[in-house]
C-alpha cells in the first residue's frame, strides 16, 4: 500500500523539524534563561506572520480543497494581540516591528498562500500543527520560567483534544485530491516554511542569547 501523504510529509520533513526544535533561541527560552523581552519579541514576530497567514485563510475559505483545513478555532491573531497588550501595555503596536527574517517569511506567504491552495496548506500545516504540538510544551515552560500568563496564543479553545484534532488534520491531508506532482510541490513548500521559521528563530537568537540574561 502507498504511504499516506501525511506520513510522507512527516517523514520527509523530520530533519527540518529537528533543526527547528533545536534552535538555540527556543532551548534558552524554555529553560527560562532569557529575559521576558525575548518571549515578547517572539510573540511580536508571530503576530506579523499570522496576520498574513490568516488573511490568506479568509480568501482560501472559498477554495474547496483548502477550506477543509480552515477552522475558526485555529485563528491566532486575536490571542497574539491580547498577549502583546498584556506584555507591553497600550502602544504595543508601535513597539513590535517585523525582523528582517519575518519580512522574508511574510513576503513568501503573500507570494504563495493567496492563490495556490497547496502552498497555503503547506504553511498552514507547518505553523498550526507545530503550535498544537511543541507549542504546548513551550507555553508551559514560559509560564513556569517567566512571570507571565500571556500565553493565550497556545490555548486553542473549542478545538477539542489536540491529538484528536491532529489526527483529523492528517486525514484531511490524505484525502485532498492532489496529484503526485502537487504533493511533491507541497512538501517542498513545507521545507521552505521550516527554513523561514528557523531563520526567524536565528534572528531572535542573535538579539537574545542566554549569556545576556539577568
Ligand atoms: C521546543 C520546540 C519544539 C518541540 C519540543 C516540538 C515537538 C513536537 C512534537 C513532540 C511533535 C509530535 C506531535 C504529534 O505527533 O502529535 C511535533 C510535531 C510538529 N511540529 Fe514541533 N516541536 C518544536 C518546535 C517546532 C517548530 C519551531 C515548528 C515549526 C514552526 C514545529 C512544527 C511541527 C509540525 C508541523 C509538527 C507536525 C508533524 C506531523 O506530525 O506531521 N515544531 N513537534
PDB file of C-alpha atoms and ligand atoms in Angstrom, residues 5-11 13 16-23 26-27 30 46 50 105 122-138 162-163 166-167 169-170 173 190 193-194 196-198 201, ligand 1:
ATOM      1  CA  UNK A   5       0.577  11.625   2.272  1.00  0.00           C
ATOM      2  CA  UNK A   6       0.566  12.827   5.899  1.00  0.00           C
ATOM      3  CA  UNK A   7       3.199  10.190   6.696  1.00  0.00           C
ATOM      4  CA  UNK A   8       5.296  11.226   3.687  1.00  0.00           C
ATOM      5  CA  UNK A   9       5.110  14.853   4.829  1.00  0.00           C
ATOM      6  CA  UNK A  10       6.162  13.997   8.334  1.00  0.00           C
ATOM      7  CA  UNK A  11       8.975  11.653   7.296  1.00  0.00           C
ATOM      8  CA  UNK A  13      10.491  16.967   6.839  1.00  0.00           C
ATOM      9  CA  UNK A  16      13.934  20.177   9.281  1.00  0.00           C
ATOM     10  CA  UNK A  17      11.730  19.716  12.323  1.00  0.00           C
ATOM     11  CA  UNK A  18      14.703  18.613  14.364  1.00  0.00           C
ATOM     12  CA  UNK A  19      16.588  21.718  13.237  1.00  0.00           C
ATOM     13  CA  UNK A  20      13.659  23.968  14.262  1.00  0.00           C
ATOM     14  CA  UNK A  21      13.195  22.203  17.577  1.00  0.00           C
ATOM     15  CA  UNK A  22      16.884  22.561  18.386  1.00  0.00           C
ATOM     16  CA  UNK A  23      17.101  26.281  17.633  1.00  0.00           C
ATOM     17  CA  UNK A  26      13.944  28.006  21.806  1.00  0.00           C
ATOM     18  CA  UNK A  27      16.277  25.989  24.029  1.00  0.00           C
ATOM     19  CA  UNK A  30      12.205  27.026  27.536  1.00  0.00           C
ATOM     20  CA  UNK A  46       4.298  35.585  15.364  1.00  0.00           C
ATOM     21  CA  UNK A  50      -0.251  35.042  11.481  1.00  0.00           C
ATOM     22  CA  UNK A 105       8.610  34.953   5.750  1.00  0.00           C
ATOM     23  CA  UNK A 122       1.893  23.862   3.395  1.00  0.00           C
ATOM     24  CA  UNK A 123       2.300  26.979   5.518  1.00  0.00           C
ATOM     25  CA  UNK A 124      -0.898  26.345   7.487  1.00  0.00           C
ATOM     26  CA  UNK A 125       0.270  22.826   8.407  1.00  0.00           C
ATOM     27  CA  UNK A 126       3.769  23.944   9.448  1.00  0.00           C
ATOM     28  CA  UNK A 127       2.501  26.558  11.868  1.00  0.00           C
ATOM     29  CA  UNK A 128      -0.700  25.179  13.366  1.00  0.00           C
ATOM     30  CA  UNK A 129       0.384  21.565  13.799  1.00  0.00           C
ATOM     31  CA  UNK A 130       3.569  22.892  15.409  1.00  0.00           C
ATOM     32  CA  UNK A 131       1.596  25.154  17.760  1.00  0.00           C
ATOM     33  CA  UNK A 132      -0.573  22.197  18.745  1.00  0.00           C
ATOM     34  CA  UNK A 133       2.496  20.014  19.406  1.00  0.00           C
ATOM     35  CA  UNK A 134       5.778  21.569  20.613  1.00  0.00           C
ATOM     36  CA  UNK A 135       3.899  24.830  21.163  1.00  0.00           C
ATOM     37  CA  UNK A 136       2.063  23.320  24.116  1.00  0.00           C
ATOM     38  CA  UNK A 137       5.375  22.467  25.750  1.00  0.00           C
ATOM     39  CA  UNK A 138       6.774  25.952  25.021  1.00  0.00           C
ATOM     40  CA  UNK A 162      -5.028  18.436  20.242  1.00  0.00           C
ATOM     41  CA  UNK A 163      -4.104  14.817  19.438  1.00  0.00           C
ATOM     42  CA  UNK A 166      -4.101  16.441  14.582  1.00  0.00           C
ATOM     43  CA  UNK A 167      -5.402  13.032  13.533  1.00  0.00           C
ATOM     44  CA  UNK A 169      -5.903  17.151  10.110  1.00  0.00           C
ATOM     45  CA  UNK A 170      -3.682  14.334   8.832  1.00  0.00           C
ATOM     46  CA  UNK A 173      -4.059  15.841   4.117  1.00  0.00           C
ATOM     47  CA  UNK A 190       6.844  22.833   3.787  1.00  0.00           C
ATOM     48  CA  UNK A 193       8.191  27.080   5.641  1.00  0.00           C
ATOM     49  CA  UNK A 194      10.512  25.358   8.123  1.00  0.00           C
ATOM     50  CA  UNK A 196      11.670  30.575   7.170  1.00  0.00           C
ATOM     51  CA  UNK A 197      10.692  29.665  10.738  1.00  0.00           C
ATOM     52  CA  UNK A 198      14.250  28.670  11.592  1.00  0.00           C
ATOM     53  CA  UNK A 201      14.419  31.924  15.456  1.00  0.00           C
TER      54      UNK A 201
HETATM   55  C1  LIG B   1      10.642  23.402  21.531  1.00  0.00           C
HETATM   56  C2  LIG B   1      10.472  23.160  20.259  1.00  0.00           C
HETATM   57  C3  LIG B   1       9.635  22.053  19.692  1.00  0.00           C
HETATM   58  C4  LIG B   1       9.268  20.863  20.249  1.00  0.00           C
HETATM   59  C5  LIG B   1       9.632  20.308  21.618  1.00  0.00           C
HETATM   60  C6  LIG B   1       8.433  20.175  19.277  1.00  0.00           C
HETATM   61  C7  LIG B   1       7.844  18.946  19.481  1.00  0.00           C
HETATM   62  C8  LIG B   1       6.996  18.311  18.618  1.00  0.00           C
HETATM   63  C9  LIG B   1       6.391  17.007  18.830  1.00  0.00           C
HETATM   64  C10 LIG B   1       6.591  16.147  20.085  1.00  0.00           C
HETATM   65  C11 LIG B   1       5.638  16.717  17.762  1.00  0.00           C
HETATM   66  C12 LIG B   1       4.829  15.440  17.505  1.00  0.00           C
HETATM   67  C13 LIG B   1       3.406  15.641  17.918  1.00  0.00           C
HETATM   68  C14 LIG B   1       2.460  14.541  17.476  1.00  0.00           C
HETATM   69  O1  LIG B   1       2.830  13.616  16.758  1.00  0.00           O
HETATM   70  O2  LIG B   1       1.298  14.639  17.833  1.00  0.00           O
HETATM   71  C15 LIG B   1       5.739  17.849  16.853  1.00  0.00           C
HETATM   72  C16 LIG B   1       5.101  17.945  15.660  1.00  0.00           C
HETATM   73  C17 LIG B   1       5.206  19.017  14.802  1.00  0.00           C
HETATM   74  N1  LIG B   1       5.970  20.169  14.987  1.00  0.00           N
HETATM   75 FE1  LIG B   1       7.176  20.527  16.531  1.00  0.00          FE
HETATM   76  N2  LIG B   1       8.300  20.965  18.160  1.00  0.00           N
HETATM   77  C18 LIG B   1       9.014  22.122  18.383  1.00  0.00           C
HETATM   78  C19 LIG B   1       9.172  23.168  17.517  1.00  0.00           C
HETATM   79  C20 LIG B   1       8.549  23.268  16.291  1.00  0.00           C
HETATM   80  C21 LIG B   1       8.696  24.372  15.383  1.00  0.00           C
HETATM   81  C22 LIG B   1       9.546  25.626  15.627  1.00  0.00           C
HETATM   82  C23 LIG B   1       7.907  24.104  14.303  1.00  0.00           C
HETATM   83  C24 LIG B   1       7.681  24.909  13.050  1.00  0.00           C
HETATM   84  C25 LIG B   1       7.430  26.163  13.046  1.00  0.00           C
HETATM   85  C26 LIG B   1       7.280  22.806  14.529  1.00  0.00           C
HETATM   86  C27 LIG B   1       6.405  22.186  13.668  1.00  0.00           C
HETATM   87  C28 LIG B   1       5.815  20.962  13.893  1.00  0.00           C
HETATM   88  C29 LIG B   1       4.901  20.327  12.955  1.00  0.00           C
HETATM   89  C30 LIG B   1       4.458  20.870  11.618  1.00  0.00           C
HETATM   90  C31 LIG B   1       4.519  19.111  13.526  1.00  0.00           C
HETATM   91  C32 LIG B   1       3.592  18.056  12.944  1.00  0.00           C
HETATM   92  C33 LIG B   1       4.388  16.923  12.332  1.00  0.00           C
HETATM   93  C34 LIG B   1       3.470  15.857  11.755  1.00  0.00           C
HETATM   94  O3  LIG B   1       3.041  15.007  12.503  1.00  0.00           O
HETATM   95  O4  LIG B   1       3.184  15.902  10.551  1.00  0.00           O
HETATM   96  N3  LIG B   1       7.704  22.337  15.742  1.00  0.00           N
HETATM   97  N4  LIG B   1       6.584  18.797  17.409  1.00  0.00           N
END
